Structures are given as structure tokens and as C-alpha cells.
Coordinates of C-alpha atoms in Angstrom, one line a residue:
M1 CA -0.2 -0.1 0.0
S2 CA 1.1 3.6 -0.3
G3 CA 0.6 4.1 3.7
I4 CA 3.3 5.4 5.4
L5 CA 3.5 3.3 8.2
R6 CA 4.3 -0.6 7.9
R7 CA 2.8 -1.3 11.9
V8 CA 0.2 1.1 13.6
G9 CA 1.7 3.9 15.4
E10 CA 5.2 3.3 15.1
W11 CA 7.9 5.5 14.2
R12 CA 11.9 6.1 14.6
V13 CA 14.1 8.4 16.0
G14 CA 16.8 9.9 13.1
A15 CA 19.7 12.7 13.8
P16 CA 18.8 15.8 15.6
I17 CA 18.0 18.7 13.3
A18 CA 19.4 22.4 13.4
D19 CA 18.6 25.8 11.6
T20 CA 22.0 27.2 10.7
R21 CA 21.1 29.9 9.0
A22 CA 19.6 31.7 11.9
P23 CA 22.6 34.3 12.6
E24 CA 24.1 34.9 16.3
G25 CA 24.0 38.1 18.1
P26 CA 21.2 40.1 19.7
I27 CA 18.1 39.3 18.1
E28 CA 17.1 42.8 16.9
E29 CA 20.1 42.6 14.5
R30 CA 20.0 39.2 13.1
W31 CA 18.0 39.8 10.0
D32 CA 20.0 42.8 8.9
K33 CA 23.2 40.7 9.8
R34 CA 21.5 37.8 7.6
R35 CA 20.4 40.8 4.9
F36 CA 23.9 41.9 4.4
S37 CA 25.5 38.2 4.3
A38 CA 23.1 36.9 1.5
K39 CA 24.9 36.6 -1.8
L40 CA 23.7 38.9 -4.5
V41 CA 22.7 38.2 -7.9
N42 CA 23.1 41.0 -10.6
P43 CA 20.5 42.3 -12.9
A44 CA 22.2 40.6 -16.1
N45 CA 22.2 37.0 -14.2
K46 CA 18.6 37.3 -12.7
R47 CA 17.7 37.1 -16.3
K48 CA 18.8 33.6 -17.0
L49 CA 17.0 32.5 -13.7
T50 CA 13.8 30.7 -13.3
V51 CA 11.7 30.2 -10.0
I52 CA 9.0 28.4 -9.7
V53 CA 5.8 29.4 -7.4
V54 CA 3.1 27.1 -6.5
G55 CA 0.0 29.0 -5.2
T56 CA -1.4 32.5 -5.6
G57 CA -2.2 33.6 -2.1
L58 CA -0.9 36.1 0.0
A59 CA 2.6 34.4 0.4
G60 CA 2.7 33.0 -3.5
G61 CA 1.2 36.0 -4.9
S62 CA 3.5 38.3 -3.7
A63 CA 6.5 36.4 -3.9
A64 CA 6.0 35.6 -7.9
A65 CA 4.8 39.5 -7.7
T66 CA 8.4 40.4 -5.8
L67 CA 10.7 38.2 -7.5
G68 CA 9.6 39.3 -11.2
E69 CA 9.8 42.9 -9.9
L70 CA 13.5 42.1 -9.3
G71 CA 13.7 40.7 -12.9
Y72 CA 14.1 36.8 -12.3
N73 CA 11.9 34.7 -14.8
V74 CA 8.9 33.4 -12.6
K75 CA 6.5 30.5 -13.3
S76 CA 3.1 30.9 -11.1
F77 CA 0.8 28.2 -10.8
C78 CA -2.8 27.9 -9.3
Y79 CA -5.3 25.5 -9.3
Q80 CA -7.9 28.1 -9.8
D81 CA -9.1 30.0 -12.8
S82 CA -8.0 33.1 -11.3
P83 CA -5.1 34.1 -8.6
R84 CA -7.7 36.1 -7.2
R85 CA -9.6 33.0 -6.1
A86 CA -7.0 31.8 -3.8
H87 CA -8.4 31.3 -0.1
S88 CA -6.4 34.2 1.3
I89 CA -9.3 36.0 0.0
A90 CA -11.7 34.7 2.9
A91 CA -9.6 36.3 5.7
Q92 CA -11.7 38.2 7.7
G93 CA -10.7 40.1 11.0
G94 CA -7.3 42.1 9.9
I95 CA -3.5 41.6 10.0
N96 CA -1.4 42.7 13.0
A97 CA 1.6 44.7 13.0
A98 CA 3.6 46.7 15.5
K99 CA 2.9 50.2 14.4
N100 CA 1.8 51.5 17.9
Y101 CA -0.4 54.2 15.9
R102 CA -2.7 53.7 19.3
G103 CA 0.2 54.6 22.0
D104 CA -1.1 51.9 24.0
G105 CA 2.2 50.3 24.9
D106 CA 2.9 48.2 21.6
S107 CA 6.3 47.6 20.2
V108 CA 8.0 45.5 18.1
F109 CA 9.6 43.2 21.1
R110 CA 5.7 43.2 22.3
L111 CA 4.5 41.5 19.1
F112 CA 7.5 39.1 19.4
Y113 CA 6.4 38.1 22.9
D114 CA 3.0 37.9 22.6
T115 CA 3.5 35.5 19.5
V116 CA 5.8 33.3 21.2
K117 CA 3.5 33.0 24.2
G118 CA 0.5 32.9 22.1
G119 CA 2.1 29.8 20.5
D120 CA 2.7 28.3 23.9
F121 CA 6.3 28.4 23.6
R122 CA 7.1 25.8 20.6
S123 CA 8.5 28.5 17.7
R124 CA 11.8 29.4 17.0
E125 CA 12.6 33.1 18.7
S126 CA 14.8 34.3 15.6
N127 CA 12.0 33.8 13.1
V128 CA 8.9 35.2 15.4
Y129 CA 11.3 38.5 16.0
R130 CA 11.9 38.8 12.1
L131 CA 8.1 38.8 11.7
A132 CA 7.5 41.4 14.4
Q133 CA 9.9 43.6 12.7
V134 CA 9.1 43.1 9.0
S135 CA 5.2 43.8 10.1
V136 CA 5.4 47.2 9.9
N137 CA 7.0 47.4 6.5
I138 CA 4.0 45.3 5.3
I139 CA 1.2 48.0 6.3
D140 CA 3.4 50.4 4.3
Q141 CA 3.8 48.1 1.3
A142 CA -0.2 47.5 1.5
V143 CA -1.3 51.4 1.9
A144 CA 0.9 52.3 -1.2
Q145 CA -0.9 49.7 -3.2
G146 CA -4.2 51.2 -2.4
V147 CA -5.4 48.7 0.5
P148 CA -8.6 50.4 1.8
F149 CA -7.7 50.0 5.3
A150 CA -10.6 51.3 8.0
R151 CA -9.5 54.9 9.1
E152 CA -10.6 56.8 12.2
Y153 CA -12.6 60.1 11.6
G154 CA -9.2 62.1 11.5
G155 CA -8.2 60.0 8.6
L156 CA -5.6 57.8 10.7
L157 CA -5.9 54.2 10.0
D158 CA -7.9 52.4 12.6
N159 CA -6.9 49.3 14.6
R160 CA -8.7 47.0 16.8
S161 CA -7.9 44.0 19.3
F162 CA -7.0 40.4 18.2
G163 CA -7.0 37.5 20.7
G164 CA -3.9 36.7 22.8
A165 CA -3.3 40.7 23.3
Q166 CA -4.3 43.7 25.4
V167 CA -3.1 46.3 22.8
S168 CA -5.1 47.3 19.5
R169 CA -2.4 46.3 16.5
T170 CA -5.1 44.7 14.0
F171 CA -5.3 47.0 11.0
Y172 CA -8.8 46.1 9.0
A173 CA -10.6 46.6 6.0
R174 CA -14.2 46.0 7.6
G175 CA -14.5 42.4 7.4
Q176 CA -12.7 41.8 3.8
T177 CA -9.2 42.5 5.1
G178 CA -7.9 39.3 3.0
Q179 CA -9.8 40.0 0.0
Q180 CA -8.1 43.8 0.0
L181 CA -4.5 42.7 0.6
L182 CA -5.3 39.2 -1.6
L183 CA -6.2 42.1 -4.6
G184 CA -3.0 44.6 -3.9
A185 CA -0.7 41.4 -4.2
Y186 CA -2.9 40.5 -7.2
Q187 CA -2.4 43.8 -8.8
A188 CA 1.4 43.7 -8.4
L189 CA 1.3 40.3 -9.4
E190 CA -0.9 41.1 -13.1
R191 CA 1.7 44.2 -13.3
Q192 CA 4.5 41.5 -13.6
V193 CA 2.7 39.1 -16.0
A194 CA 2.3 42.3 -18.4
A195 CA 5.7 42.9 -18.3
G196 CA 6.5 39.8 -19.2
T197 CA 8.4 38.7 -15.9
V198 CA 5.7 36.2 -14.8
E199 CA 4.3 33.7 -16.9
M200 CA 1.0 32.7 -15.0
H201 CA -0.7 29.2 -15.5
T202 CA -4.3 29.0 -14.0
R203 CA -6.0 25.6 -13.7
H204 CA -2.8 23.7 -13.1
E205 CA -2.4 21.3 -10.0
M206 CA 1.2 20.5 -9.2
L207 CA 1.3 16.3 -8.6
E208 CA 5.2 16.0 -8.2
L209 CA 8.4 17.6 -7.2
I210 CA 11.3 17.1 -9.6
V211 CA 14.4 16.6 -7.7
S212 CA 17.9 16.1 -9.6
D213 CA 21.5 15.7 -7.9
G214 CA 19.5 16.6 -4.7
R215 CA 18.2 19.9 -5.6
A216 CA 14.6 21.2 -6.4
R217 CA 14.7 21.5 -10.1
G218 CA 10.8 21.7 -11.3
I219 CA 7.3 20.2 -10.8
V220 CA 4.8 17.9 -12.9
V221 CA 2.1 19.6 -13.3
R222 CA -1.7 18.2 -14.8
D223 CA -3.6 20.9 -16.5
M224 CA -7.0 20.4 -15.1
V225 CA -8.8 21.2 -18.4
T226 CA -7.3 19.5 -20.8
G227 CA -5.7 16.7 -18.7
E228 CA -2.2 16.9 -20.0
I229 CA 0.8 16.2 -18.2
E230 CA 3.3 18.8 -18.2
T231 CA 6.6 19.4 -16.7
H232 CA 8.4 22.4 -15.8
L233 CA 12.0 23.1 -14.7
A234 CA 13.4 25.9 -12.7
D235 CA 16.5 26.6 -10.8
A236 CA 14.1 26.8 -7.3
V237 CA 10.8 26.2 -6.5
V238 CA 8.6 28.0 -4.1
L239 CA 5.5 26.2 -2.4
A240 CA 3.0 28.6 -1.1
S241 CA 0.2 26.1 -1.5
G242 CA -1.7 27.2 2.2
G243 CA -2.2 24.5 5.2
Y244 CA -4.2 21.1 5.3
G245 CA -7.1 21.3 7.6
N246 CA -9.4 20.1 4.7
V247 CA -7.8 16.6 6.4
F248 CA -10.7 17.0 8.6
Y249 CA -13.4 17.5 5.9
L250 CA -15.2 19.9 7.7
S251 CA -13.3 23.3 7.9
T252 CA -13.7 26.9 6.9
N253 CA -11.3 26.3 4.5
A254 CA -12.2 26.4 0.9
K255 CA -13.4 23.2 -0.9
G256 CA -10.4 23.0 -3.3
C257 CA -8.0 23.5 -0.5
N258 CA -5.5 20.4 0.0
T259 CA -2.3 18.9 1.2
T260 CA -1.2 17.4 -2.3
A261 CA 1.5 19.7 -3.1
I262 CA 3.5 19.8 0.5
W263 CA 2.7 16.1 0.7
R264 CA 4.4 15.5 -2.6
A265 CA 7.3 17.1 -1.6
H266 CA 7.4 15.6 1.9
R267 CA 7.3 12.2 0.0
R268 CA 10.4 13.2 -1.9
G269 CA 12.3 14.3 0.8
A270 CA 11.4 17.6 2.4
Y271 CA 10.5 17.0 6.4
F272 CA 7.1 17.9 7.6
A273 CA 7.0 19.6 10.9
N274 CA 4.6 19.5 13.8
P275 CA 1.8 18.3 11.7
C276 CA -0.4 17.6 15.0
Y277 CA -0.4 21.4 15.3
T278 CA -3.8 22.5 14.0
Q279 CA -5.8 25.4 15.3
I280 CA -9.9 25.0 15.9
H281 CA -11.2 28.6 15.5
P282 CA -13.4 29.7 18.3
T283 CA -16.1 31.6 16.4
C284 CA -17.6 29.6 13.4
I285 CA -21.1 28.6 12.6
P286 CA -22.3 25.4 14.4
V287 CA -22.6 22.1 11.7
S288 CA -26.4 22.3 10.5
G289 CA -26.7 18.6 8.9
D290 CA -24.9 15.4 8.3
Y291 CA -24.5 16.3 4.6
Q292 CA -22.7 19.7 5.0
S293 CA -19.5 19.9 3.0
K294 CA -17.7 23.3 4.6
L295 CA -18.2 25.6 7.5
T296 CA -18.2 29.2 7.5
L297 CA -16.0 31.3 9.8
M298 CA -17.4 34.2 12.4
S299 CA -14.3 36.7 12.2
E300 CA -12.4 36.8 15.8
S301 CA -12.8 40.5 15.4
L302 CA -16.5 40.2 16.4
R303 CA -15.4 39.4 19.9
N304 CA -14.0 42.4 20.5
D305 CA -17.5 43.6 21.3
G306 CA -19.5 40.6 21.2
R307 CA -19.9 38.7 24.6
V308 CA -19.7 35.2 24.7
W309 CA -22.1 33.2 26.9
V310 CA -24.5 30.3 27.8
P311 CA -27.2 29.9 30.0
L312 CA -26.2 29.1 33.9
R313 CA -28.2 26.0 33.9
K314 CA -28.0 22.9 32.4
G315 CA -30.2 22.3 30.1
D316 CA -32.0 25.5 29.4
E317 CA -33.7 25.8 26.3
R318 CA -35.3 29.0 26.4
P319 CA -34.9 31.5 24.2
P320 CA -31.6 34.0 24.5
A321 CA -34.2 36.9 25.3
Q322 CA -36.0 34.9 27.9
I323 CA -32.5 34.5 30.1
P324 CA -32.2 36.9 32.3
E325 CA -28.9 38.7 33.0
D326 CA -28.4 36.6 36.1
E327 CA -28.9 33.3 34.8
R328 CA -26.2 33.8 32.1
D329 CA -22.6 32.7 32.2
Y330 CA -20.3 34.7 30.5
Y331 CA -17.2 32.0 31.0
L332 CA -14.5 33.7 29.4
E333 CA -15.2 36.7 31.5
R334 CA -15.2 34.9 34.4
I335 CA -12.3 32.6 33.8
Y336 CA -10.1 34.6 32.1
P337 CA -11.0 38.4 33.6
A338 CA -7.4 40.3 32.3
F339 CA -8.1 39.0 28.7
G340 CA -11.8 38.2 28.9
N341 CA -13.3 37.5 25.2
L342 CA -10.1 38.3 23.9
V343 CA -8.0 35.0 24.8
P344 CA -6.1 33.0 22.6
R345 CA -7.9 30.9 19.8
D346 CA -7.0 27.6 21.5
I347 CA -8.0 28.5 24.9
A348 CA -11.7 30.0 23.6
S349 CA -12.4 26.8 21.5
R350 CA -11.7 24.4 24.9
A351 CA -13.8 26.7 26.8
A352 CA -17.1 26.6 24.4
K353 CA -16.2 22.3 24.5
N354 CA -16.1 22.4 28.1
V355 CA -19.3 24.2 28.7
C356 CA -21.0 22.3 26.0
D357 CA -19.9 18.9 27.4
E358 CA -21.4 20.0 30.8
G359 CA -24.6 20.3 28.7
R360 CA -25.2 24.2 29.0
G361 CA -24.6 24.1 25.0
V362 CA -27.4 26.2 22.6
G363 CA -29.0 25.3 19.6
P364 CA -29.0 21.9 18.0
G365 CA -27.9 19.0 19.4
G366 CA -26.2 21.3 22.4
L367 CA -23.4 22.2 20.1
G368 CA -23.3 26.0 20.2
V369 CA -22.7 29.3 22.5
Y370 CA -24.0 32.7 22.1
L371 CA -22.4 35.7 20.7
D372 CA -23.7 38.6 21.8
F373 CA -24.0 41.9 20.5
A374 CA -26.8 43.7 22.8
D375 CA -24.3 45.5 24.9
A376 CA -22.5 46.7 21.9
I377 CA -25.5 47.9 20.1
A378 CA -26.8 49.6 23.7
R379 CA -23.0 51.2 23.8
L380 CA -22.5 52.6 20.5
G381 CA -25.5 52.4 18.2
R382 CA -26.8 49.9 15.8
E383 CA -25.0 52.2 13.2
A384 CA -21.4 52.2 14.7
V385 CA -21.7 48.0 14.8
E386 CA -23.3 47.9 11.1
K387 CA -19.9 50.3 10.0
K388 CA -17.4 47.5 11.8
Y389 CA -19.0 44.3 11.3
G390 CA -22.1 44.7 8.3
N391 CA -20.7 42.6 6.1
L392 CA -20.3 39.8 8.9
F393 CA -23.4 40.2 10.2
E394 CA -25.1 40.0 6.8
M395 CA -23.2 36.5 5.8
Y396 CA -24.5 35.1 9.1
E397 CA -28.2 36.1 8.9
R398 CA -28.1 34.6 4.9
I399 CA -26.8 31.3 6.3
T400 CA -29.1 30.6 9.5
G401 CA -31.6 32.7 8.5
E402 CA -31.2 34.7 12.1
N403 CA -30.7 38.2 12.5
P404 CA -27.8 39.0 15.0
Y405 CA -28.8 42.3 15.3
E406 CA -32.3 41.2 17.3
A407 CA -30.8 37.8 18.7
P408 CA -27.4 36.8 19.3
M409 CA -25.2 34.4 16.9
R410 CA -24.8 30.7 17.8
I411 CA -21.1 29.4 17.4
Y412 CA -19.1 26.9 17.8
P413 CA -15.3 25.6 17.1
A414 CA -14.0 24.5 13.8
V415 CA -10.7 23.6 12.1
H416 CA -9.4 26.8 10.7
Y417 CA -5.6 27.1 10.4
T418 CA -2.5 24.6 10.9
M419 CA 0.5 25.7 12.4
G420 CA 2.4 22.7 11.2
G421 CA 3.6 22.4 7.5
L422 CA 6.9 21.4 5.7
W423 CA 10.3 22.0 7.7
V424 CA 12.1 25.1 7.1
D425 CA 15.1 27.2 8.2
Y426 CA 15.5 30.9 8.6
D427 CA 16.0 31.0 4.9
L428 CA 12.6 29.6 4.6
Q429 CA 14.5 26.6 2.6
S430 CA 13.2 22.7 3.6
S431 CA 15.3 20.2 4.0
I432 CA 15.9 19.8 0.2
P433 CA 18.0 22.1 -1.4
G434 CA 16.5 24.6 -3.9
L435 CA 12.8 24.2 -2.3
F436 CA 11.6 26.9 -0.3
V437 CA 7.9 27.1 1.6
V438 CA 6.0 30.0 2.6
G439 CA 2.7 31.1 4.1
E440 CA 0.5 28.3 5.7
A441 CA 2.5 26.0 4.0
N442 CA 5.4 26.0 6.2
F443 CA 5.7 25.8 9.9
S444 CA 8.3 28.6 11.1
D445 CA 6.6 31.4 12.9
H446 CA 3.2 30.2 15.0
G447 CA 4.1 27.5 17.4
A448 CA 1.6 25.4 18.7
N449 CA -1.3 28.1 18.2
R450 CA -1.6 31.0 16.0
L451 CA -3.0 34.2 17.3
G452 CA -5.4 35.9 15.1
A453 CA -4.7 38.5 12.7
S454 CA -1.3 36.9 12.0
A455 CA -2.0 34.6 9.3
L456 CA -2.0 37.5 6.8
M457 CA 0.8 39.1 8.1
Q458 CA 3.0 35.9 7.9
G459 CA 2.1 35.2 4.4
L460 CA 3.3 38.8 2.8
A461 CA 5.8 39.0 5.4
D462 CA 7.7 36.0 3.7
G463 CA 6.5 36.7 0.0
Y464 CA 7.4 40.7 0.1
F465 CA 10.4 40.7 2.2
V466 CA 12.0 37.6 3.6
L467 CA 11.8 35.3 0.5
P468 CA 13.2 37.8 -2.1
T469 CA 16.5 38.1 0.0
T470 CA 16.8 34.3 0.8
V471 CA 15.8 32.9 -2.2
G472 CA 18.9 35.3 -3.7
D473 CA 21.6 34.1 -1.9
Y474 CA 20.8 30.1 -3.1
L475 CA 20.3 31.5 -6.8
A476 CA 23.7 32.9 -6.6
G477 CA 25.5 29.4 -6.8
A478 CA 23.1 28.9 -9.6
G479 CA 25.9 28.2 -12.0
T480 CA 27.0 25.1 -10.2
F481 CA 23.6 23.5 -10.3
G482 CA 24.2 21.6 -13.7
Q483 CA 21.8 20.3 -16.0
V484 CA 18.3 18.5 -15.0
D485 CA 18.8 14.9 -15.1
Q486 CA 16.3 13.7 -17.9
D487 CA 15.9 10.3 -15.4
A488 CA 14.4 12.0 -12.6
V489 CA 12.2 14.0 -14.7
D490 CA 11.0 10.8 -16.5
E491 CA 10.5 9.0 -13.3
A492 CA 8.6 12.3 -11.7
V493 CA 6.0 11.9 -14.7
D494 CA 5.7 7.9 -14.6
R495 CA 5.1 8.3 -10.6
V496 CA 1.9 11.0 -11.1
K497 CA 0.6 8.7 -14.4
E498 CA 0.9 5.6 -12.3
K499 CA -1.4 7.2 -9.5
I500 CA -3.8 8.3 -11.8
S501 CA -4.0 5.1 -13.8
R502 CA -4.2 3.4 -10.0
L503 CA -7.2 5.6 -8.9
L504 CA -9.2 5.2 -12.3
A505 CA -8.6 1.3 -12.5
V506 CA -10.5 0.6 -9.4
N507 CA -14.0 1.4 -10.4
G508 CA -15.5 0.7 -6.8
T509 CA -18.8 1.7 -5.6
R510 CA -18.4 4.6 -3.1
T511 CA -16.9 8.2 -4.0
A512 CA -14.0 9.7 -3.1
D513 CA -16.1 12.4 -0.9
S514 CA -17.8 10.0 1.3
F515 CA -14.3 8.8 2.0
H516 CA -13.1 12.2 3.0
R517 CA -16.1 12.8 4.8
E518 CA -15.6 9.5 7.1
L519 CA -11.7 10.2 7.3
G520 CA -12.7 13.5 8.2
R521 CA -15.1 12.3 10.9
I522 CA -12.2 10.2 12.5
M523 CA -9.7 12.6 12.7
W524 CA -12.5 15.2 14.5
D525 CA -13.4 12.3 17.0
Y526 CA -10.2 11.3 17.9
C527 CA -7.0 13.8 16.6
G528 CA -9.3 17.0 17.1
M529 CA -10.0 19.5 20.2
E530 CA -8.9 16.6 22.4
R531 CA -6.5 13.7 21.8
T532 CA -5.5 10.8 24.1
E533 CA -3.6 8.2 23.9
E534 CA -6.5 5.5 23.5
S535 CA -8.5 8.1 20.9
L536 CA -4.8 8.4 18.9
R537 CA -4.4 4.9 18.7
K538 CA -8.1 3.9 17.7
A539 CA -7.4 6.3 15.0
L540 CA -4.0 4.6 13.5
E541 CA -6.0 1.6 13.4
R542 CA -9.0 3.0 11.7
I543 CA -7.3 5.1 9.3
P544 CA -5.3 2.4 7.6
E545 CA -8.4 0.4 7.2
L546 CA -10.4 2.7 5.5
R547 CA -7.2 3.5 3.3
E548 CA -7.2 0.0 2.2
E549 CA -11.0 0.0 1.3
F550 CA -10.3 3.6 -0.6
W551 CA -7.8 1.7 -2.8
N552 CA -10.2 -1.5 -3.2
N553 CA -13.5 0.7 -3.7
V554 CA -13.2 4.3 -5.0
K555 CA -14.9 5.1 -8.0
V556 CA -13.4 7.6 -10.2
P557 CA -15.7 7.8 -13.1
G558 CA -14.2 9.2 -16.3
D559 CA -10.7 9.1 -18.1
P560 CA -7.4 11.2 -17.2
E561 CA -8.1 13.3 -21.0
G562 CA -10.0 16.3 -20.2
L563 CA -11.7 18.0 -17.1
N564 CA -12.2 15.2 -14.7
Q565 CA -13.2 16.8 -11.0
A566 CA -13.6 13.1 -9.4
L567 CA -10.3 12.6 -10.3
E568 CA -9.0 15.7 -8.8
R569 CA -10.7 15.1 -5.4
A570 CA -9.6 11.4 -5.5
G571 CA -5.9 12.1 -5.7
R572 CA -6.2 14.8 -2.9
V573 CA -8.1 12.6 -0.7
A574 CA -5.1 9.6 -1.2
D575 CA -2.6 12.0 0.3
F576 CA -5.3 13.0 3.0
F577 CA -5.0 9.7 4.0
E578 CA -1.7 9.4 4.4
L579 CA -1.3 12.9 6.0
A580 CA -4.0 11.7 8.8
E581 CA -1.5 9.0 9.7
L582 CA 1.0 11.2 10.2
M583 CA -0.8 13.8 12.2
C584 CA -1.9 10.8 14.6
V585 CA 1.3 10.0 14.9
D586 CA 3.0 13.0 15.9
A587 CA 0.2 13.6 18.2
L588 CA 0.9 10.1 20.1
H589 CA 4.5 10.9 20.4
R590 CA 3.9 14.4 21.9
S591 CA 2.2 13.3 24.9
E592 CA 2.6 16.9 26.6
S593 CA -0.2 19.4 26.2
C594 CA 0.5 22.8 24.3
G595 CA -1.6 25.1 22.2
G596 CA -3.8 23.4 19.9
H597 CA -2.7 20.0 20.6
F598 CA -4.3 19.2 23.6
R599 CA -4.0 15.8 25.4
A600 CA -6.2 15.0 27.9
E601 CA -3.6 12.9 30.0
S602 CA -1.5 16.5 30.4
Q603 CA -3.6 18.9 31.8
D604 CA -3.4 21.2 35.4
A605 CA -5.9 21.2 38.0
D606 CA -7.9 24.2 36.3
G607 CA -8.2 22.0 32.9
E608 CA -5.3 24.1 30.8
A609 CA -2.9 22.6 28.6
L610 CA 0.3 21.4 30.8
R611 CA 3.7 21.4 28.7
D612 CA 6.5 19.3 29.4
D613 CA 9.3 21.0 28.1
D614 CA 12.2 18.8 29.5
E615 CA 10.6 16.4 27.3
F616 CA 9.4 18.2 24.3
A617 CA 10.9 22.0 23.7
Y618 CA 11.4 20.8 20.2
V619 CA 10.0 21.3 16.9
A620 CA 9.5 17.5 15.9
A621 CA 10.7 17.2 11.7
W622 CA 9.3 14.1 10.2
E623 CA 11.4 12.0 7.1
W624 CA 9.3 9.9 5.4
T625 CA 11.3 6.6 4.6
P626 CA 9.1 3.3 3.2
D627 CA 9.5 2.0 6.7
G628 CA 8.0 4.4 8.6
P629 CA 8.1 7.9 10.2
V630 CA 11.6 8.8 11.5
L631 CA 11.6 12.1 13.8
H632 CA 14.3 14.3 13.9
K633 CA 14.0 17.0 16.8
E634 CA 15.1 20.5 16.3
E635 CA 15.9 21.9 20.2
L636 CA 14.2 25.3 20.9
D637 CA 16.4 27.7 22.9
Y638 CA 14.9 30.8 24.5
E639 CA 17.1 33.3 25.2
Y640 CA 15.0 36.5 25.2
V641 CA 11.8 35.0 26.3
K642 CA 11.1 32.8 29.6
M643 CA 9.0 29.9 28.8
T644 CA 6.3 29.9 31.4
Q645 CA 3.4 28.4 32.0
R646 CA 0.6 30.7 29.8
S647 CA -1.7 32.5 32.0
Y648 CA -4.5 34.7 30.3
K649 CA -6.3 35.1 33.7

């Protein structure tokens, strides 16, 4: 079989791994030091070099645009019909930056500290500090592009608060921040397309990485319209293909989001770091039926003015308007008075699960809590609330048929983001030389839990500012790379064609979607918000069984030529099966709780996540081998932030 495990739940420990690219010295000087030490490529030589970028979201779109502006030949790929349809466009609430426009005590160091603490001390100091430094440049870049950030009455850029912070550092464009930032990156990208430096390939899906002489030298793609298998060669490859949250089937991700690009790279030798770190977002519209295909996010920004509560009494089914104030439990404000409704996402999600498990949940099945804006409307007026959140309220009403101006929203946690991803060093280069990974596709900045409004920050920091410097350092040695081995190209194409033929040949009775839904239920039940050794071992028994059934009974109609969406979905689900096993192995091996990874066996007296820094203060970088996964540990050292048990009380 194509699975990663020969024996359920087993792995081997390999040699440790280290990030050798991060400079020494004072942390505030490290990025400047790395930029100065990076080798340069002169303009005439840049025109001779080609870089492939897979993905056109904020990370991929900004990277392709910037590399094209620098003079490289760029080939950009996306499976959508337009770069504008990348999932970054769905981001709602905002983007963090340490501008301190409010004068409320923010700084680069505070953003750095909040991010490390929010990630439960499982991220690299050097990477996070650089992210905080570059954040201030991102806002200037976006404003120069014409991104319509919200402004105060006097014309200055406005800010609001997000979870895990006690300052207001989040810039926003109503509830459409991702859309506006992506349109800015898209304009920059299309400018380079018109200039001839970027070659755009829409409706193409990456299915294999070409590795020649130990270096990433190209990709194999399938034209999703004609079915043609194509090879594209380059001097470096950049993956910006997003996260893998759709392994759970139901998530806030677009239906097309998948793991195929990074998983195929993983099988070619790229280490996969911390795959069990998945983020459950606390404010999503609850599941409404067994045949629902995706979930909808309600922006974290709503927790600025909305108050989260449940009935004080178990089994109270009265409408919210009939429950008096003294019979309500504003549980986040009660448990975490210092941060209230703006605690980090992992904490808010587990708190919602706990009150629902107690029988105090609301709505169908008791899987929901209220997000109430009555106080905000009384304090600010409906018009002010509508200006801030109007499009989000409208979206909620269209989906649920309920008016959030008149009754509280019902929300419940759902899979939203993945902090794990391909392992990269300080230069954003993977364990395969020449393969760079940016945005959500890598693991680099968020540790075990991402703070709200930091995904857009990381994607644009990587694409606009970090990658263009570090990829140039690598490409300065391109003269020594040599020709691409044709045998390596042919073998990569053969692997793609063999997998396609195998999927089509099964001719079973079940759709790929039915297998995906069942896999997602296994992952949510056994490797979701709360994990135990028992649940993870159950998952590691059930997933291989279901995967075997998939390869014996999946039905993929049609043929490989032309448009075949069933074939596309089947290939992605096959990769999700393999990834799901690795996620459970990673969660099983990490017997501590940290951030979004909550092991029920490891909690303190208050039910909070209990880390084990003596045993697990490392990045778990997994290598794929035919005999099962091999764990390589990258130790995490903290010089500037003291590791403490997180407290938001």
C-alpha cells in the first residue's frame, strides 16, 4: 500500500536537525545581519534564472510579484481559474503590525513576545522576531498599493484588538481584509505578468516535485482542463500552497484547499514539521447537518464587541431573550478576567467545548454558544456596529436565517488553520536544497497556536520581504547546479501517471467524497480538539483500514484526458489519508499538551494545557521513508523570552 506506516503507531528517531541559517548576536540585529551576508545576483544574471511559485494567495502572489519585479523569470501556478480565487481572499478580521498608532504600549518586542507566548513557547525566537520587525513594512506596502484599510475620523489608520493581546495592533478593512490585501498582491502580480517577468498558469495542479542531484529543480503538473501532464523546470521551487485543514473534511477552508503539493514534496525528502498542530477557531457557524460540505468562519474581530455566554443552568432551552442576565454565564470573562473574550483561539475553543460537554450548549444538539452584541449596540448604536461588522452580520443572517442585531449569534469551534507544515530554516528553505516554502505551507512562525490576524502578516512578510532576499542567496550559486537529470524528470512523470491510472482502475462503488467525509469524522473524533493515547491509537487502527478500502472500492468515473473533478478529488483524498496517519503519530508521540494540541492526560488542576518543556521543547521534523516515519528533533532555545505556563487570567 501507499501508506506511511508498516506497523500502527510506530516511528523511529533519527539524527537531530538544526537551523544553521539564523545568525548569532542580538535578536534585533539578526535579520539585518542575514540580509547583509546574503549573496547577491546581478540584474543581468537574474534574467537567466527561473523560479517556480506554486500558489497565488498572499504568500505566493506577493512572492511571485516581488521576484518578477527583481528581474527573475517566474512561473506561477494555481489550480483556480484566477489568482484572485486563492483562499487568502476569505480572511476577514485583519492583519497585525507593531505600528503602535494607538500609543497603548505596543512595540516590535511586544508583538514578538505575544506571538511566542500565544504559540505556547513552541516556535523559534529568531523567526518570530523577524516577523514582528517586518510587520511594520507590510502596512506601508499595502497602503502604497491602495489597500483601503479602515480609518479613524481624522484620517489615520484604525486598529482593533485580537485574541492573545492587550493592545490594539490589528489593521483591517471591515470584514474583508484578506480580500483587499490579496487584490493588492494580485495587482502587483498582474503588473509583472504584463511586463513579461511572470508566466501565469491557472487551472494547473502540482502533482510531483522534480529532484535532480539532490536539488529541487521543477514540478510535474496536470492541466485540469485538458488533462495533459506537463513538466516545468527551474533553478528553485517555492511552495505557497496553504495549509492542510481539509484533512478534517469539515473546516472553514475552501473546498479546493488540499495537502497534495506539500505532501508530494514530503515524499521526495522534505521534512514535515509538527503536523499535529492544528488550530480550532472558536467563532464559526455550527454544523447544521450530516451532509454539510464545509463550515463558515465568523471573524475573531467580533469578539471585540460581542460577549460569549451560555445559560447558567444545564439543559436550559429558553430563547436567549428570555434568559435574564443573572442566569447567564459569561464564562470567558469569568475564567479569564484579564483578557476576557479576547483569549487566544485554542483557549476559547476548549472553553466552549467544556461548557457544551457540561450540557449548557445552545442550539441543535447543544453544540453552540452565544456571541451577543446587545451591549455593544446599546453602547455604540446599531449604525456604529454595522459599520464595523455589517458584512459579517449579513453573511450570518443569510446562512442561518437569524438576525444578529436582534438575537445573539450561535457559534462553535471548527478547524481553521494549521501551524504545522514543511520544515524550513531561517531562509525559508526546506530540507531539500532549492525548495522554499512560504506562508501556511511552512511551520516557521506560530508554534503550537497562531494568534488571530497573524496569518496575513506571515504570508506577506514571507512573500514581499523574506523570500526575495534568501532565495537570491541560494540562486547566487546557480552556476554550479548543472543540467537537470532527464531520468529524474521521467521518473517523476511516471509516478504521476501511475497514480492516476491506479485511481481510475479501481472502479469501485464509493465516491472519494464519501471516504473523505469518513476520514474527517475519524480525525475530528480522535485527533480533534482533545486527544488521548487511546483515541489516537484508535485513529491509527481505523485510518489504514479505511485507506485500504479506498484503494479497493473508490469510484473515479471518466478518463485522465479533459476535465475530471472526481479524479482531482480522489488524488487529494489519497494524500489526506497518508497525512492523517502522520498527524496522529505526531500527536501520539507528543504526550504533552501545548497550544492547539491538547492531550487530556496532560492538563493542570484548572483544565489548562500542561506543557512538558523538559521532554518536548523541540520541533518535531518528520522524514518520510518506506519503512515508516523518522523523527528528527530541532531543539528550541529561548534567550529573550522565559518559558512559563501560559496564563490569560
